[in-house]
Amino acid sequence: MEDRDGMLQELKSQVAQCRRCRLAQTRSQTVFGEGSSVAEVMFIGEGPGYQEDRTGRPFVGPAGELLTRIIERGMGISRRQVYIANLVKCRPTVDMKMVRDRPPDPEEVQTCTPYLLRQIGIIRPRAIVALGSPSMKYLLKTSSGITKLRGTWGEFNGIPVMPTYHPSYVLRNGGEKSPLRRDVWEDIKMVLEKLGWPLPVLHSGGDR
Ligand code: SF4
């Protein structure tokens, strides 16, 4: 029988040793990704931030807390049932000074994404949620902005891809009361429909 957990573990060990790009110089540790090896849905962001670099886990700061709420309250499933990863596995920062986060540049994305491709190939999700513009641009090979394409299905290697706002962007634009949260919810509802999963009873009428 196929040992997906074993394959992911082996890949994680490779990533931990990787020094293929300059982000290796300033990381505390790599952030491989986490979740179920048989997840039906994958969430893909852009790269680790400060908290993720410290803990080695993806989406653990305030943005991670919002993502967890989207998964658990919005989708009605446990965070452990999905798989969460990023385009790059080491934290990109402005001027490499480890102060302010930035999106990964195209060269870093190109160098690191073979690892993500292996993760997707092992897990083989039925749907992917692209969190934010860099992830969407990579997966859908587009130069359009997230505002234009969110809420519309695309495809990556035969897998349906739903782009939506990155949780950090939502928090920067209104915080917990951000109107963008409703857009994210609309996008997530489309994912639930695509997977044939029911809307969580508590939230099917409106707000999360
Ligand atoms: S970002 Fe990716 S390619 Fe660059 S050093 Fe880290 S694991 Fe390697």
PDB file of C-alpha atoms and ligand atoms in Angstrom:
ATOM      1  CA  MET A   1       0.000   0.000   0.000  1.00  0.00           C
ATOM      2  CA  GLU A   2       1.122   3.542  -0.777  1.00  0.00           C
ATOM      3  CA  ASP A   3       2.848   5.205   2.172  1.00  0.00           C
ATOM      4  CA  ARG A   4       1.999   8.881   1.674  1.00  0.00           C
ATOM      5  CA  ASP A   5       3.055   9.823   5.204  1.00  0.00           C
ATOM      6  CA  GLY A   6       6.430   8.183   4.630  1.00  0.00           C
ATOM      7  CA  MET A   7       6.904   9.976   1.319  1.00  0.00           C
ATOM      8  CA  LEU A   8       6.033  13.326   2.872  1.00  0.00           C
ATOM      9  CA  GLN A   9       8.382  12.662   5.777  1.00  0.00           C
ATOM     10  CA  GLU A  10      11.227  11.835   3.403  1.00  0.00           C
ATOM     11  CA  LEU A  11      10.572  14.996   1.401  1.00  0.00           C
ATOM     12  CA  LYS A  12      10.423  17.039   4.606  1.00  0.00           C
ATOM     13  CA  SER A  13      13.891  15.769   5.535  1.00  0.00           C
ATOM     14  CA  GLN A  14      15.210  16.850   2.126  1.00  0.00           C
ATOM     15  CA  VAL A  15      13.680  20.303   2.498  1.00  0.00           C
ATOM     16  CA  ALA A  16      15.205  20.727   5.953  1.00  0.00           C
ATOM     17  CA  GLN A  17      18.662  20.342   4.371  1.00  0.00           C
ATOM     18  CA  CYS A  18      17.949  22.552   1.337  1.00  0.00           C
ATOM     19  CA  ARG A  19      20.169  25.525   0.574  1.00  0.00           C
ATOM     20  CA  ARG A  20      19.186  26.021  -3.058  1.00  0.00           C
ATOM     21  CA  CYS A  21      18.309  29.701  -2.707  1.00  0.00           C
ATOM     22  CA  ARG A  22      19.375  32.693  -0.635  1.00  0.00           C
ATOM     23  CA  LEU A  23      16.462  32.335   1.777  1.00  0.00           C
ATOM     24  CA  ALA A  24      18.438  29.563   3.452  1.00  0.00           C
ATOM     25  CA  GLN A  25      20.861  32.189   4.785  1.00  0.00           C
ATOM     26  CA  THR A  26      18.386  33.912   7.053  1.00  0.00           C
ATOM     27  CA  ARG A  27      15.864  31.261   8.048  1.00  0.00           C
ATOM     28  CA  SER A  28      15.675  29.828  11.535  1.00  0.00           C
ATOM     29  CA  GLN A  29      14.267  26.646  10.058  1.00  0.00           C
ATOM     30  CA  THR A  30      12.312  25.433   7.056  1.00  0.00           C
ATOM     31  CA  VAL A  31       8.509  25.359   7.154  1.00  0.00           C
ATOM     32  CA  PHE A  32       7.484  22.309   5.168  1.00  0.00           C
ATOM     33  CA  GLY A  33       3.716  22.240   5.606  1.00  0.00           C
ATOM     34  CA  GLU A  34       1.364  20.138   7.694  1.00  0.00           C
ATOM     35  CA  GLY A  35      -1.909  18.291   7.668  1.00  0.00           C
ATOM     36  CA  SER A  36      -3.413  15.085   6.383  1.00  0.00           C
ATOM     37  CA  SER A  37      -1.557  13.128   3.703  1.00  0.00           C
ATOM     38  CA  VAL A  38      -4.965  12.129   2.299  1.00  0.00           C
ATOM     39  CA  ALA A  39      -6.455  15.628   2.485  1.00  0.00           C
ATOM     40  CA  GLU A  40      -9.142  16.374  -0.078  1.00  0.00           C
ATOM     41  CA  VAL A  41      -8.338  20.061   0.004  1.00  0.00           C
ATOM     42  CA  MET A  42      -5.000  21.872   0.179  1.00  0.00           C
ATOM     43  CA  PHE A  43      -4.481  25.491   1.183  1.00  0.00           C
ATOM     44  CA  ILE A  44      -1.418  27.107  -0.386  1.00  0.00           C
ATOM     45  CA  GLY A  45      -0.031  30.432   0.768  1.00  0.00           C
ATOM     46  CA  GLU A  46       3.094  32.307  -0.277  1.00  0.00           C
ATOM     47  CA  GLY A  47       5.733  31.764   2.397  1.00  0.00           C
ATOM     48  CA  PRO A  48       6.438  31.571   6.121  1.00  0.00           C
ATOM     49  CA  GLY A  49       6.360  34.707   8.266  1.00  0.00           C
ATOM     50  CA  TYR A  50       8.012  35.464  11.587  1.00  0.00           C
ATOM     51  CA  GLN A  51       5.910  33.120  13.721  1.00  0.00           C
ATOM     52  CA  GLU A  52       6.157  30.326  11.193  1.00  0.00           C
ATOM     53  CA  ASP A  53       9.930  30.676  10.975  1.00  0.00           C
ATOM     54  CA  ARG A  54      10.136  30.431  14.769  1.00  0.00           C
ATOM     55  CA  THR A  55       7.847  27.419  15.122  1.00  0.00           C
ATOM     56  CA  GLY A  56       8.463  25.538  11.866  1.00  0.00           C
ATOM     57  CA  ARG A  57       4.697  25.362  11.261  1.00  0.00           C
ATOM     58  CA  PRO A  58       2.670  27.108   8.530  1.00  0.00           C
ATOM     59  CA  PHE A  59      -0.027  29.675   9.369  1.00  0.00           C
ATOM     60  CA  VAL A  60       0.383  29.940  13.136  1.00  0.00           C
ATOM     61  CA  GLY A  61       0.282  33.745  13.694  1.00  0.00           C
ATOM     62  CA  PRO A  62      -2.854  35.903  13.573  1.00  0.00           C
ATOM     63  CA  ALA A  63      -3.340  35.039   9.892  1.00  0.00           C
ATOM     64  CA  GLY A  64      -3.062  31.375  10.792  1.00  0.00           C
ATOM     65  CA  GLU A  65      -5.689  31.778  13.484  1.00  0.00           C
ATOM     66  CA  LEU A  66      -8.025  33.297  10.920  1.00  0.00           C
ATOM     67  CA  LEU A  67      -7.306  30.469   8.481  1.00  0.00           C
ATOM     68  CA  THR A  68      -8.036  27.936  11.201  1.00  0.00           C
ATOM     69  CA  ARG A  69     -11.382  29.625  11.863  1.00  0.00           C
ATOM     70  CA  ILE A  70     -12.184  29.578   8.156  1.00  0.00           C
ATOM     71  CA  ILE A  71     -11.484  25.843   8.064  1.00  0.00           C
ATOM     72  CA  GLU A  72     -13.112  24.867  11.328  1.00  0.00           C
ATOM     73  CA  ARG A  73     -16.072  27.232  11.504  1.00  0.00           C
ATOM     74  CA  GLY A  74     -16.508  28.028   7.824  1.00  0.00           C
ATOM     75  CA  MET A  75     -15.992  24.506   6.487  1.00  0.00           C
ATOM     76  CA  GLY A  76     -16.987  22.541   9.547  1.00  0.00           C
ATOM     77  CA  ILE A  77     -13.889  20.326   9.566  1.00  0.00           C
ATOM     78  CA  SER A  78     -10.725  20.087  11.631  1.00  0.00           C
ATOM     79  CA  ARG A  79      -7.540  21.813  10.503  1.00  0.00           C
ATOM     80  CA  ARG A  80      -5.892  18.381  10.717  1.00  0.00           C
ATOM     81  CA  GLN A  81      -8.129  17.130   7.895  1.00  0.00           C
ATOM     82  CA  VAL A  82      -6.690  19.538   5.306  1.00  0.00           C
ATOM     83  CA  TYR A  83      -3.132  20.141   4.179  1.00  0.00           C
ATOM     84  CA  ILE A  84      -1.536  23.578   4.502  1.00  0.00           C
ATOM     85  CA  ALA A  85       1.641  24.605   2.668  1.00  0.00           C
ATOM     86  CA  ASN A  86       3.364  27.545   1.024  1.00  0.00           C
ATOM     87  CA  LEU A  87       5.059  28.259  -2.292  1.00  0.00           C
ATOM     88  CA  VAL A  88       8.429  28.632  -0.538  1.00  0.00           C
ATOM     89  CA  LYS A  89       9.609  26.844   2.575  1.00  0.00           C
ATOM     90  CA  CYS A  90      11.849  29.540   4.063  1.00  0.00           C
ATOM     91  CA  ARG A  91      10.836  32.992   5.287  1.00  0.00           C
ATOM     92  CA  PRO A  92      11.396  35.863   2.805  1.00  0.00           C
ATOM     93  CA  THR A  93      12.129  39.201   4.456  1.00  0.00           C
ATOM     94  CA  VAL A  94      12.755  42.711   3.214  1.00  0.00           C
ATOM     95  CA  ASP A  95      16.491  43.283   2.652  1.00  0.00           C
ATOM     96  CA  MET A  96      17.142  39.897   4.223  1.00  0.00           C
ATOM     97  CA  LYS A  97      17.223  41.635   7.594  1.00  0.00           C
ATOM     98  CA  MET A  98      14.599  39.428   9.175  1.00  0.00           C
ATOM     99  CA  VAL A  99      12.462  42.392  10.153  1.00  0.00           C
ATOM    100  CA  ARG A 100       9.618  42.716   7.697  1.00  0.00           C
ATOM    101  CA  ASP A 101       8.079  39.919   5.645  1.00  0.00           C
ATOM    102  CA  ARG A 102       7.733  40.171   1.891  1.00  0.00           C
ATOM    103  CA  PRO A 103       6.309  37.913  -0.819  1.00  0.00           C
ATOM    104  CA  PRO A 104       8.835  35.514  -2.385  1.00  0.00           C
ATOM    105  CA  ASP A 105      10.367  36.779  -5.626  1.00  0.00           C
ATOM    106  CA  PRO A 106       9.903  34.845  -8.895  1.00  0.00           C
ATOM    107  CA  GLU A 107      13.348  33.227  -8.715  1.00  0.00           C
ATOM    108  CA  GLU A 108      12.743  31.982  -5.172  1.00  0.00           C
ATOM    109  CA  VAL A 109       9.355  30.626  -6.215  1.00  0.00           C
ATOM    110  CA  GLN A 110      10.862  28.869  -9.213  1.00  0.00           C
ATOM    111  CA  THR A 111      13.641  27.344  -7.130  1.00  0.00           C
ATOM    112  CA  CYS A 112      11.429  26.118  -4.304  1.00  0.00           C
ATOM    113  CA  THR A 113       8.209  25.005  -5.965  1.00  0.00           C
ATOM    114  CA  PRO A 114       9.471  21.570  -7.056  1.00  0.00           C
ATOM    115  CA  TYR A 115       8.957  20.671  -3.379  1.00  0.00           C
ATOM    116  CA  LEU A 116       5.382  21.932  -3.473  1.00  0.00           C
ATOM    117  CA  LEU A 117       4.761  19.997  -6.677  1.00  0.00           C
ATOM    118  CA  ARG A 118       5.914  16.824  -4.927  1.00  0.00           C
ATOM    119  CA  GLN A 119       3.600  17.569  -2.001  1.00  0.00           C
ATOM    120  CA  ILE A 120       0.649  18.044  -4.346  1.00  0.00           C
ATOM    121  CA  GLY A 121       1.623  14.901  -6.249  1.00  0.00           C
ATOM    122  CA  ILE A 122       1.728  12.817  -3.071  1.00  0.00           C
ATOM    123  CA  ILE A 123      -1.472  14.196  -1.523  1.00  0.00           C
ATOM    124  CA  ARG A 124      -3.460  14.507  -4.766  1.00  0.00           C
ATOM    125  CA  PRO A 125      -6.170  16.799  -3.333  1.00  0.00           C
ATOM    126  CA  ARG A 126      -9.551  17.174  -5.023  1.00  0.00           C
ATOM    127  CA  ALA A 127      -9.337  20.956  -4.705  1.00  0.00           C
ATOM    128  CA  ILE A 128      -6.754  23.621  -3.905  1.00  0.00           C
ATOM    129  CA  VAL A 129      -7.424  26.990  -2.275  1.00  0.00           C
ATOM    130  CA  ALA A 130      -4.818  29.533  -3.418  1.00  0.00           C
ATOM    131  CA  LEU A 131      -4.361  32.028  -0.589  1.00  0.00           C
ATOM    132  CA  GLY A 132      -3.386  35.392  -2.040  1.00  0.00           C
ATOM    133  CA  SER A 133      -1.937  36.724  -5.219  1.00  0.00           C
ATOM    134  CA  PRO A 134       1.505  35.023  -5.412  1.00  0.00           C
ATOM    135  CA  SER A 135       0.012  31.585  -4.868  1.00  0.00           C
ATOM    136  CA  MET A 136      -2.757  32.242  -7.387  1.00  0.00           C
ATOM    137  CA  LYS A 137      -0.329  33.621  -9.978  1.00  0.00           C
ATOM    138  CA  TYR A 138       1.910  30.592  -9.692  1.00  0.00           C
ATOM    139  CA  LEU A 139      -0.842  27.971  -9.750  1.00  0.00           C
ATOM    140  CA  LEU A 140      -2.956  29.564 -12.479  1.00  0.00           C
ATOM    141  CA  LYS A 141      -0.084  31.002 -14.532  1.00  0.00           C
ATOM    142  CA  THR A 142      -1.785  34.376 -14.653  1.00  0.00           C
ATOM    143  CA  SER A 143      -0.791  37.990 -14.208  1.00  0.00           C
ATOM    144  CA  SER A 144      -4.278  39.046 -13.115  1.00  0.00           C
ATOM    145  CA  GLY A 145      -4.846  40.311  -9.602  1.00  0.00           C
ATOM    146  CA  ILE A 146      -6.543  38.412  -6.805  1.00  0.00           C
ATOM    147  CA  THR A 147      -9.441  40.881  -6.678  1.00  0.00           C
ATOM    148  CA  LYS A 148     -10.321  40.027 -10.247  1.00  0.00           C
ATOM    149  CA  LEU A 149      -9.970  36.253 -10.077  1.00  0.00           C
ATOM    150  CA  ARG A 150     -11.073  35.366  -6.568  1.00  0.00           C
ATOM    151  CA  GLY A 151     -14.276  33.397  -6.547  1.00  0.00           C
ATOM    152  CA  THR A 152     -13.679  31.893  -9.991  1.00  0.00           C
ATOM    153  CA  TRP A 153     -12.393  28.372 -10.571  1.00  0.00           C
ATOM    154  CA  GLY A 154      -9.095  27.752 -12.278  1.00  0.00           C
ATOM    155  CA  GLU A 155      -7.065  24.586 -12.679  1.00  0.00           C
ATOM    156  CA  PHE A 156      -3.607  23.327 -11.834  1.00  0.00           C
ATOM    157  CA  ASN A 157      -2.518  20.005 -13.319  1.00  0.00           C
ATOM    158  CA  GLY A 158      -6.149  18.923 -13.526  1.00  0.00           C
ATOM    159  CA  ILE A 159      -6.954  19.969  -9.948  1.00  0.00           C
ATOM    160  CA  PRO A 160      -9.601  22.701  -9.434  1.00  0.00           C
ATOM    161  CA  VAL A 161      -8.111  25.827  -7.858  1.00  0.00           C
ATOM    162  CA  MET A 162     -10.136  28.457  -5.994  1.00  0.00           C
ATOM    163  CA  PRO A 163      -8.246  31.732  -5.430  1.00  0.00           C
ATOM    164  CA  THR A 164      -9.204  33.789  -2.424  1.00  0.00           C
ATOM    165  CA  TYR A 165      -7.722  36.533  -0.281  1.00  0.00           C
ATOM    166  CA  HIS A 166      -4.757  35.714   1.942  1.00  0.00           C
ATOM    167  CA  PRO A 167      -5.804  35.881   5.626  1.00  0.00           C
ATOM    168  CA  SER A 168      -3.059  38.479   6.277  1.00  0.00           C
ATOM    169  CA  TYR A 169      -4.576  40.702   3.590  1.00  0.00           C
ATOM    170  CA  VAL A 170      -8.000  40.327   5.177  1.00  0.00           C
ATOM    171  CA  LEU A 171      -6.599  41.299   8.578  1.00  0.00           C
ATOM    172  CA  ARG A 172      -4.769  44.294   7.116  1.00  0.00           C
ATOM    173  CA  ASN A 173      -8.010  45.483   5.543  1.00  0.00           C
ATOM    174  CA  GLY A 174     -10.407  45.785   8.415  1.00  0.00           C
ATOM    175  CA  GLY A 175      -9.186  43.176  10.875  1.00  0.00           C
ATOM    176  CA  GLU A 176     -11.751  40.898  12.427  1.00  0.00           C
ATOM    177  CA  LYS A 177     -14.547  43.053  11.000  1.00  0.00           C
ATOM    178  CA  SER A 178     -13.112  43.160   7.497  1.00  0.00           C
ATOM    179  CA  PRO A 179     -15.746  43.104   4.756  1.00  0.00           C
ATOM    180  CA  LEU A 180     -13.362  40.869   2.804  1.00  0.00           C
ATOM    181  CA  ARG A 181     -14.260  38.037   5.154  1.00  0.00           C
ATOM    182  CA  ARG A 182     -17.608  37.751   3.417  1.00  0.00           C
ATOM    183  CA  ASP A 183     -15.844  37.375   0.053  1.00  0.00           C
ATOM    184  CA  VAL A 184     -13.646  34.637   1.504  1.00  0.00           C
ATOM    185  CA  TRP A 185     -16.723  32.893   2.831  1.00  0.00           C
ATOM    186  CA  GLU A 186     -18.355  33.031  -0.614  1.00  0.00           C
ATOM    187  CA  ASP A 187     -15.215  31.450  -2.110  1.00  0.00           C
ATOM    188  CA  ILE A 188     -15.100  28.757   0.552  1.00  0.00           C
ATOM    189  CA  LYS A 189     -18.750  27.927  -0.047  1.00  0.00           C
ATOM    190  CA  MET A 190     -17.856  27.221  -3.675  1.00  0.00           C
ATOM    191  CA  VAL A 191     -15.122  24.844  -2.489  1.00  0.00           C
ATOM    192  CA  LEU A 192     -17.616  23.033  -0.267  1.00  0.00           C
ATOM    193  CA  GLU A 193     -19.995  22.720  -3.199  1.00  0.00           C
ATOM    194  CA  LYS A 194     -17.223  21.422  -5.484  1.00  0.00           C
ATOM    195  CA  LEU A 195     -16.283  18.774  -2.918  1.00  0.00           C
ATOM    196  CA  GLY A 196     -19.922  17.864  -2.324  1.00  0.00           C
ATOM    197  CA  TRP A 197     -19.597  18.735   1.353  1.00  0.00           C
ATOM    198  CA  PRO A 198     -22.513  20.250   3.306  1.00  0.00           C
ATOM    199  CA  LEU A 199     -22.448  23.807   4.561  1.00  0.00           C
ATOM    200  CA  PRO A 200     -21.871  23.803   8.319  1.00  0.00           C
ATOM    201  CA  VAL A 201     -25.312  24.114   9.900  1.00  0.00           C
ATOM    202  CA  LEU A 202     -24.243  26.843  12.285  1.00  0.00           C
ATOM    203  CA  HIS A 203     -23.044  29.084   9.495  1.00  0.00           C
ATOM    204  CA  SER A 204     -25.154  28.220   6.470  1.00  0.00           C
ATOM    205  CA  GLY A 205     -27.296  31.287   7.012  1.00  0.00           C
ATOM    206  CA  GLY A 206     -24.611  33.919   6.947  1.00  0.00           C
ATOM    207  CA  ASP A 207     -21.742  35.164   9.022  1.00  0.00           C
ATOM    208  CA  ARG A 208     -18.806  33.182  10.423  1.00  0.00           C
TER     209      ARG A 208
HETATM  210  S1  SF4 B   1      13.137  28.589   0.070  1.00  0.00           S
HETATM  211 FE1  SF4 B   1      13.015  26.522  -0.758  1.00  0.00          FE
HETATM  212  S2  SF4 B   1      14.646  26.422  -2.311  1.00  0.00           S
HETATM  213 FE2  SF4 B   1      15.103  28.178  -0.980  1.00  0.00          FE
HETATM  214  S3  SF4 B   1      16.452  27.316   0.588  1.00  0.00           S
HETATM  215 FE3  SF4 B   1      14.358  27.237   1.399  1.00  0.00          FE
HETATM  216  S4  SF4 B   1      13.648  25.166   0.906  1.00  0.00           S
HETATM  217 FE4  SF4 B   1      15.447  25.585  -0.384  1.00  0.00          FE
END
